[in-house]
mmCIF file of C-alpha atoms in Angstrom:
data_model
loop_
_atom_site.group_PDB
_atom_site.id
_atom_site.type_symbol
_atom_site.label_atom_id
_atom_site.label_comp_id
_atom_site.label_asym_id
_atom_site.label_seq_id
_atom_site.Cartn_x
_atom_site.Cartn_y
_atom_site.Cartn_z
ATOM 1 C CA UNK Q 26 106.579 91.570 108.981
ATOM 2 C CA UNK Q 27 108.091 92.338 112.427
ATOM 3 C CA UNK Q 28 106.770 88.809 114.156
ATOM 4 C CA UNK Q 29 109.606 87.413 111.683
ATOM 5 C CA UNK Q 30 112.439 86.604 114.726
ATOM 6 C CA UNK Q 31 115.459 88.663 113.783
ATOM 7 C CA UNK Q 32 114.156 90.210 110.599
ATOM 8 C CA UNK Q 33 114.482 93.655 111.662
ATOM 9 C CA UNK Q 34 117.641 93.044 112.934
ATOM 10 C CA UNK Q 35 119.404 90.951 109.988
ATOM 11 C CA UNK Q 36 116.870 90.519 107.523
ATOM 12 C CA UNK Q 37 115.295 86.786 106.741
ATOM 13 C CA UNK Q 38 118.458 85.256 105.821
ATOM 14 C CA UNK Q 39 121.805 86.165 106.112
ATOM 15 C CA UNK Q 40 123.539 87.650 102.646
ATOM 16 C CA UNK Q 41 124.856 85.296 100.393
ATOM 17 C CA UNK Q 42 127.617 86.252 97.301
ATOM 18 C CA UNK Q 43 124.732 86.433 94.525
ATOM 19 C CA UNK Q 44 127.483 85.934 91.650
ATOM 20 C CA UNK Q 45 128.866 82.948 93.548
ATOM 21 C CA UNK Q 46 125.369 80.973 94.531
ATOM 22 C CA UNK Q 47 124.407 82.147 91.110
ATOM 23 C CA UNK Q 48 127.140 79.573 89.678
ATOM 24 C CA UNK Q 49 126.862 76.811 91.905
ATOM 25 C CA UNK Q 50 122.945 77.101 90.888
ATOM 26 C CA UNK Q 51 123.251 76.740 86.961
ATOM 27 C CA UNK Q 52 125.965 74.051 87.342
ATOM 28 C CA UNK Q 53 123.487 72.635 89.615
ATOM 29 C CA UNK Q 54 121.093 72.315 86.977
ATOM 30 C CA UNK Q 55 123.184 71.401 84.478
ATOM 31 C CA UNK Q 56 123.755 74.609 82.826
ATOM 32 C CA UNK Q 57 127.032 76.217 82.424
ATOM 33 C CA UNK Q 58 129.090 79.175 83.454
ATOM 34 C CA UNK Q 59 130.621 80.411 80.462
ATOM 35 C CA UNK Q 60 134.181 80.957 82.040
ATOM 36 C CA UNK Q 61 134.455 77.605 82.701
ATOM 37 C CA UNK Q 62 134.697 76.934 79.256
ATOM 38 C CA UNK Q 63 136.306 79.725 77.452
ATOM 39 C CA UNK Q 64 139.923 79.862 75.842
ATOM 40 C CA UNK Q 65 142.286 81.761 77.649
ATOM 41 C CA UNK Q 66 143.377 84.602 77.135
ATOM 42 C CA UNK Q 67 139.904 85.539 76.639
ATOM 43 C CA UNK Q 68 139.259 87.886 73.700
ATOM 44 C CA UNK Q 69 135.542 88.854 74.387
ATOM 45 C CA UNK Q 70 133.733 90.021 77.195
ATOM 46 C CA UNK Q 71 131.539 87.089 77.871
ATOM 47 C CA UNK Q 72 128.047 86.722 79.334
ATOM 48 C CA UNK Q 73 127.965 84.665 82.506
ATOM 49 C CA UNK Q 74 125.716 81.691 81.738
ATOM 50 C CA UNK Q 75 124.743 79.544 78.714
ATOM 51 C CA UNK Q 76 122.181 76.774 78.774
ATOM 52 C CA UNK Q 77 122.569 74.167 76.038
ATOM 53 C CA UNK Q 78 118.947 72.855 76.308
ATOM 54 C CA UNK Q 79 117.323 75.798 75.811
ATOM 55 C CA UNK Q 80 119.694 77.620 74.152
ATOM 56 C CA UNK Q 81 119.489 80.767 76.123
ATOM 57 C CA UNK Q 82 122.684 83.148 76.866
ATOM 58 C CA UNK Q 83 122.349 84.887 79.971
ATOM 59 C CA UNK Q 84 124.240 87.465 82.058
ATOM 60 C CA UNK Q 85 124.194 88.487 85.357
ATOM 61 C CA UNK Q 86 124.192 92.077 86.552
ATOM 62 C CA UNK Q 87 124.104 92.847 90.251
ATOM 63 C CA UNK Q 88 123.440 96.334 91.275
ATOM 64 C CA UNK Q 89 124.455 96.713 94.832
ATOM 65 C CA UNK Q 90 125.128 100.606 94.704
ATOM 66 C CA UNK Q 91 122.874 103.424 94.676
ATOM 67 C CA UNK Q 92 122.437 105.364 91.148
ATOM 68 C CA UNK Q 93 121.259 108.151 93.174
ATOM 69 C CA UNK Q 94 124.580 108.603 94.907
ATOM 70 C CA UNK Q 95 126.459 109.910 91.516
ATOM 71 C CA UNK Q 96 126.520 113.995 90.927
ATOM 72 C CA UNK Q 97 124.894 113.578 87.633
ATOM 73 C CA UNK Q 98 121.737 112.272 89.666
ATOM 74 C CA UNK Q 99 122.680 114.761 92.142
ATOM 75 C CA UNK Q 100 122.679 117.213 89.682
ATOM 76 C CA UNK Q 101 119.541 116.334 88.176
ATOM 77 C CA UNK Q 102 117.192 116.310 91.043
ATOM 78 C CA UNK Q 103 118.654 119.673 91.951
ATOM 79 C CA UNK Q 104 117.152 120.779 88.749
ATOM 80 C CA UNK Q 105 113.996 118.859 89.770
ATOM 81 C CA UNK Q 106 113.584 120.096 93.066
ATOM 82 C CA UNK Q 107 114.404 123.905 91.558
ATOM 83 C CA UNK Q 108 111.495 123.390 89.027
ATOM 84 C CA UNK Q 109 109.188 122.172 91.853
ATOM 85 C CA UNK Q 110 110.082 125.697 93.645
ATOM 86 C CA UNK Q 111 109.847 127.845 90.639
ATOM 87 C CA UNK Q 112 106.249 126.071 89.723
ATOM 88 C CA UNK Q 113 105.193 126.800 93.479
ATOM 89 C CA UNK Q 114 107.497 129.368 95.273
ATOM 90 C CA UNK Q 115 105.257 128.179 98.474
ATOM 91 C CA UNK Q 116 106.008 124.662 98.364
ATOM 92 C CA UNK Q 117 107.941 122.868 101.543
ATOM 93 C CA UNK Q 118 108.482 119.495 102.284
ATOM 94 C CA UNK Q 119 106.779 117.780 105.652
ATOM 95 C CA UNK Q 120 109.488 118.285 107.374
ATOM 96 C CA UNK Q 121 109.254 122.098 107.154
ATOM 97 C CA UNK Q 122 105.610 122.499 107.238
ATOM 98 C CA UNK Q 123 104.330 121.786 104.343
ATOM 99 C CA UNK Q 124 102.423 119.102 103.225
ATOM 100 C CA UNK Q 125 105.074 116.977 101.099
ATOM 101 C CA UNK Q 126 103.322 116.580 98.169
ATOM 102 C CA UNK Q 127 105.154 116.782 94.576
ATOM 103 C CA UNK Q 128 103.085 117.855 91.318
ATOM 104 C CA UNK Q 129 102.221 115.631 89.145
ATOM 105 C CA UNK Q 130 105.077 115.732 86.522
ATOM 106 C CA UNK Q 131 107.025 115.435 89.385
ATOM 107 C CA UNK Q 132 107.165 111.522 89.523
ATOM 108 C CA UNK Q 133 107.726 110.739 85.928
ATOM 109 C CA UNK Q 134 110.730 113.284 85.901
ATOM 110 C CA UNK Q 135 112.223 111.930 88.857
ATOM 111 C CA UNK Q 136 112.546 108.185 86.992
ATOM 112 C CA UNK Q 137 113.715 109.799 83.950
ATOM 113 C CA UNK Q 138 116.746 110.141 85.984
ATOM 114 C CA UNK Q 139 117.349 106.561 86.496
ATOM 115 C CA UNK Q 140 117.433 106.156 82.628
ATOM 116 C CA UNK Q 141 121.411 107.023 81.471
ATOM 117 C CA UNK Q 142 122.625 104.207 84.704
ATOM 118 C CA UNK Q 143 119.675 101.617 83.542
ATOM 119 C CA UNK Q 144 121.076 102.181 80.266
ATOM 120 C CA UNK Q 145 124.781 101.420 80.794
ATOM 121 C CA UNK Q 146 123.552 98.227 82.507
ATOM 122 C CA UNK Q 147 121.373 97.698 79.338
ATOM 123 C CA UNK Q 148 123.756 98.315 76.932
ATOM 124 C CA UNK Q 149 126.903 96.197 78.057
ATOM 125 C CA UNK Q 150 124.578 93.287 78.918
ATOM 126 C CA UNK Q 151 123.410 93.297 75.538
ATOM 127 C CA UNK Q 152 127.097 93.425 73.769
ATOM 128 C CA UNK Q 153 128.172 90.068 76.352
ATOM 129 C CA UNK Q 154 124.953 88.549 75.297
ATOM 130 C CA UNK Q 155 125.522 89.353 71.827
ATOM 131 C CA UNK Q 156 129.634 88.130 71.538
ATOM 132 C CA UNK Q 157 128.377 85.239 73.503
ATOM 133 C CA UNK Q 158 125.891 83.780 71.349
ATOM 134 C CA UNK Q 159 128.138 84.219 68.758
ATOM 135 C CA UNK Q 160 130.832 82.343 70.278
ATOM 136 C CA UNK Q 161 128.636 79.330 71.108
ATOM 137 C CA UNK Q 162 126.692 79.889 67.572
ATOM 138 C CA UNK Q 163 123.474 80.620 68.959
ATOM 139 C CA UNK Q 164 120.898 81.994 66.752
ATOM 140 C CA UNK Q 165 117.818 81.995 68.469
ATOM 141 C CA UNK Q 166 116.424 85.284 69.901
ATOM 142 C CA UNK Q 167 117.115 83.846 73.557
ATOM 143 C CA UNK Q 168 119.161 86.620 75.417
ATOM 144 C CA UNK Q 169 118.440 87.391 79.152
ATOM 145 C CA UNK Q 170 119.298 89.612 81.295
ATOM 146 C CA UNK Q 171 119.408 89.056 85.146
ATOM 147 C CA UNK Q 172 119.088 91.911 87.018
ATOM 148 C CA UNK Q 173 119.576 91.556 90.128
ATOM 149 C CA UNK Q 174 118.587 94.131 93.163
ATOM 150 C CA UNK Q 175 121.178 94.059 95.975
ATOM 151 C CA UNK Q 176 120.740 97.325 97.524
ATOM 152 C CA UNK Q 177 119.382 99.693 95.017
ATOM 153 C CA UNK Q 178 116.065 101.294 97.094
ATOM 154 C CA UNK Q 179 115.569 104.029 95.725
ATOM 155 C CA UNK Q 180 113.280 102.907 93.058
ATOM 156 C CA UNK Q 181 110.479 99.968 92.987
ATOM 157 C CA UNK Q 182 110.448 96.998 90.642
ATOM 158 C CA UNK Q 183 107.426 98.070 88.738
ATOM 159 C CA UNK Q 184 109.463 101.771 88.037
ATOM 160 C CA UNK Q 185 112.878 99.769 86.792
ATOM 161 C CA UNK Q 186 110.832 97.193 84.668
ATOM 162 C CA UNK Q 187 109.057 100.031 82.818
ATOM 163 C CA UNK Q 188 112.463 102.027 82.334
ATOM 164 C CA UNK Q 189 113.897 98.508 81.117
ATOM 165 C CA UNK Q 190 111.266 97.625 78.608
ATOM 166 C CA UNK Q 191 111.187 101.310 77.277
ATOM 167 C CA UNK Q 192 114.809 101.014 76.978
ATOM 168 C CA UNK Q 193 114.651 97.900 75.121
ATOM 169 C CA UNK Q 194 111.848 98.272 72.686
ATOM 170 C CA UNK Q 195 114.172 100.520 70.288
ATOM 171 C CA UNK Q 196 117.847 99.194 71.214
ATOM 172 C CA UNK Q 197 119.778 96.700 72.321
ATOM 173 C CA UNK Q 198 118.123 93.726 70.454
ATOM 174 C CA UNK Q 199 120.219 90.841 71.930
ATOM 175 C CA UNK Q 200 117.806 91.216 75.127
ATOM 176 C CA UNK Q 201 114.902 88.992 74.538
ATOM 177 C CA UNK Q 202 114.186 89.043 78.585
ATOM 178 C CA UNK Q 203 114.744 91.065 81.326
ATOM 179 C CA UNK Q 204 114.318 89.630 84.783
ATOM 180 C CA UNK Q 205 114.399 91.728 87.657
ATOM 181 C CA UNK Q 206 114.897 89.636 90.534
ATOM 182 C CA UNK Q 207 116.045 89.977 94.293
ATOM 183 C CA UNK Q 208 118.328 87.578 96.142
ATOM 184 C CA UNK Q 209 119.035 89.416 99.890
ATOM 185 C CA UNK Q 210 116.968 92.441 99.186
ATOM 186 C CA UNK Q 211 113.495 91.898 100.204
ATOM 187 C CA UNK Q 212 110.286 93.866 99.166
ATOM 188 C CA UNK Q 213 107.150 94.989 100.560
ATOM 189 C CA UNK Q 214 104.140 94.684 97.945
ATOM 190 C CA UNK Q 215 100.396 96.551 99.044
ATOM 191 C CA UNK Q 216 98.149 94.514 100.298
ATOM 192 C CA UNK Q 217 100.563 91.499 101.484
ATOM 193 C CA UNK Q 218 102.263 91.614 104.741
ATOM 194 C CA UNK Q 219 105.019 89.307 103.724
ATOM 195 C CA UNK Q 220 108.224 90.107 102.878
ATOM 196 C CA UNK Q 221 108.724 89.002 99.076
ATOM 197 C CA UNK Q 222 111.586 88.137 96.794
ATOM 198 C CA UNK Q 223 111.202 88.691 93.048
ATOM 199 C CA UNK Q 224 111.577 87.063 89.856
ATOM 200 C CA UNK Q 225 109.629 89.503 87.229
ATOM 201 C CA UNK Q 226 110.502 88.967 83.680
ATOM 202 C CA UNK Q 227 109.245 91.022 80.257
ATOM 203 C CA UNK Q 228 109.954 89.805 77.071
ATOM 204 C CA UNK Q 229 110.899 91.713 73.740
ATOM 205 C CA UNK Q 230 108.485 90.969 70.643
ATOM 206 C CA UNK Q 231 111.354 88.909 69.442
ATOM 207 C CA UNK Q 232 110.925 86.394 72.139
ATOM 208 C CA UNK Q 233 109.669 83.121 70.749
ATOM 209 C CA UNK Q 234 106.843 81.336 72.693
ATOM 210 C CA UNK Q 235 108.729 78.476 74.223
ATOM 211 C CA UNK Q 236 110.995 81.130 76.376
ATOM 212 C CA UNK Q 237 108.432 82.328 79.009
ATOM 213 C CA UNK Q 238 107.649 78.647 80.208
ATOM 214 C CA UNK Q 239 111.584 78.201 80.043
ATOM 215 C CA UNK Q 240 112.063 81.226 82.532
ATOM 216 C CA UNK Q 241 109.018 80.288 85.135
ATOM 217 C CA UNK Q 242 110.968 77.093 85.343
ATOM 218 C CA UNK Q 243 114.135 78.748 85.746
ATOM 219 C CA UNK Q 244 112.797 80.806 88.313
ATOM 220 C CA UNK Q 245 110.511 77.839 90.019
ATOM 221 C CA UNK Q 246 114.245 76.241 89.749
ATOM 222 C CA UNK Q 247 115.811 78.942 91.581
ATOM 223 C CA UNK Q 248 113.605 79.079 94.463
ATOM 224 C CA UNK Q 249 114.112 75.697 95.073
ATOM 225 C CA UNK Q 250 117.730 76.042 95.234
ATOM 226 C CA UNK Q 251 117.844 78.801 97.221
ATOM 227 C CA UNK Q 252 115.552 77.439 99.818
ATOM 228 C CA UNK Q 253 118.156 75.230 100.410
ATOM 229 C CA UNK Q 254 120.585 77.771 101.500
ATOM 230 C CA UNK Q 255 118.412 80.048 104.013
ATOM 231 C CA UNK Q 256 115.065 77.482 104.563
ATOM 232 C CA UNK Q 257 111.767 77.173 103.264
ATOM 233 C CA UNK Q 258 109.847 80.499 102.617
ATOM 234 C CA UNK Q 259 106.876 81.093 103.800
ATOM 235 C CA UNK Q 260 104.831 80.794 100.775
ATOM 236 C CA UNK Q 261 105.347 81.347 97.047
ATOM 237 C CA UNK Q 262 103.298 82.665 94.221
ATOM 238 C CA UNK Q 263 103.037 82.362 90.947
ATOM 239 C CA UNK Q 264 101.097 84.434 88.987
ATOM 240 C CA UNK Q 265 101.272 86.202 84.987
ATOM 241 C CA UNK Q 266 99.615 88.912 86.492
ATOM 242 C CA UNK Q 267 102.123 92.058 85.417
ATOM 243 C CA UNK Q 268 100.807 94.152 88.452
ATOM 244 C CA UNK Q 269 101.696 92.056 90.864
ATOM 245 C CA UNK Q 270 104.333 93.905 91.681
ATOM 246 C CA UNK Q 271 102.447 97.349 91.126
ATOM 247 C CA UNK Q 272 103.701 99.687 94.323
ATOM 248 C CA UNK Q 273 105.645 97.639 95.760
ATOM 249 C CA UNK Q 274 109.407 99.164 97.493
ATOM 250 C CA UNK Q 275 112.174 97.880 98.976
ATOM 251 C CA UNK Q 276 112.026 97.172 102.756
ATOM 252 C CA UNK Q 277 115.190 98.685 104.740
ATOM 253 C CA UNK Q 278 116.254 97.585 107.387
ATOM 254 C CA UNK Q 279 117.781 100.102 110.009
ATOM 255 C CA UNK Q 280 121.208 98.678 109.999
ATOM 256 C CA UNK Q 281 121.679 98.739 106.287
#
């Protein structure tokens, strides 16, 4: 990954304003951004995008801050990290001595703590996607959620999908996708040595079969547009393989 000139320094590309690209891209392809259309003084909050061809409602959530920063989180891994202690009073991290490692409970505990933020995110998406489809009269069971990684490390995308989907198989039934995707956050997956964006979407059981071929063109669609803002990427995969992105983290770079 470091033979990539200046990656270390400023990352593949330079950032670009997701929300904003993210506009120009579905008027691009003929979709449209919801506010462009909607009475004003608005009297719902809407979703961001609607596209008449496929009739799928979709809003756009970019998470930019760390959900480990708040004192509930704070909080909570205290508790964690008190637990760890009382379980083994001789237990140090690396850093002191010890070897580092957590028990086993420890992991599943730790992403429990991610649930109440991945939940807010979850359950405002769904009410836009919900008022939306309303407003435009949609009936089919095509609501998606972008999510969008822009600067939240402290959790992989195979962590966050499973938290999403758990999330989303009792509530919030206007979400019939969610898409995890990255725009200027790149990852690092096991066993590849290139630095990879994402597009990984799970459906509900609600989903009806045409929408999964509808999203890999969406995202085969966004690719393409992007690579005309920051250049061709090295390569690009496409796979339905759901552990492709098994392990993999975000990469940070030492300015960020």
């Amino acid at each position: 990954m470091n033979t990539i000139p200046g990656f270390w320094d400023v990352g593949p590309h330079a950032p670009f304003p997701v929300e904003d690209i993210w506009q120009k891209f579905v008027r691009h392809i003929g979709g449209t951004v919801v506010e462009d259309v909607l009475p004003n003084p608005r009297k719902f909050e809407n979703a961001d995008f609607y596209f008449p061809d496929t009739q799928i409602i979709a809003e756009l959530k970019e998470i930019q801050t760390e959900f480990s920063e708040s004192q509930s989180f704070v909080t909570g891994f205290g508790e964690l990290m008190e637990r760890v202690v009382r379980d083994d009073p001789a237990w140090r991290p690396a850093l002191f001595g010890g070897d580092g490692r957590f028990p086993p409970w420890f992991r599943s505990e730790f992403i429990r703590l991610f649930r109440p933020p991945i939940s807010r995110v979850l359950k405002k998406a769904n009410r836009q996607i919900r008022d939306t489809k309303e407003f435009f009269g949609i009936r089919a069971s095509k609501g998606v959620l972008l999510f969008v990684n822009d600067g939240f490390q402290s959790l992989g995308p195979e962590p966050i999908q499973a938290l999403a989907c758990s999330l989303l198989a009792d509530s919030y039934s206007s979400i019939d996708c969610f898409i995890y995707l990255t725009a200027n956050s790149y990852v690092s997956v096991p066993g590849d040595s290139t630095p990879r964006l994402v597009w990984a979407p799970v459906y509900s059981d609600r989903a009806p079969e045409d929408l999964q071929e509808q999203i890999n063109h969406l995202g085969r669609s966004w690719f393409d547009f992007i690579e005309t803002l920051c250049g061709p990427h090295t390569d690009r995969v496409e796979t339905d393989d759901m552990d492709a992105i098994a392990g993999a983290e975000a990469i940070r770079l030492p300015k960020t």
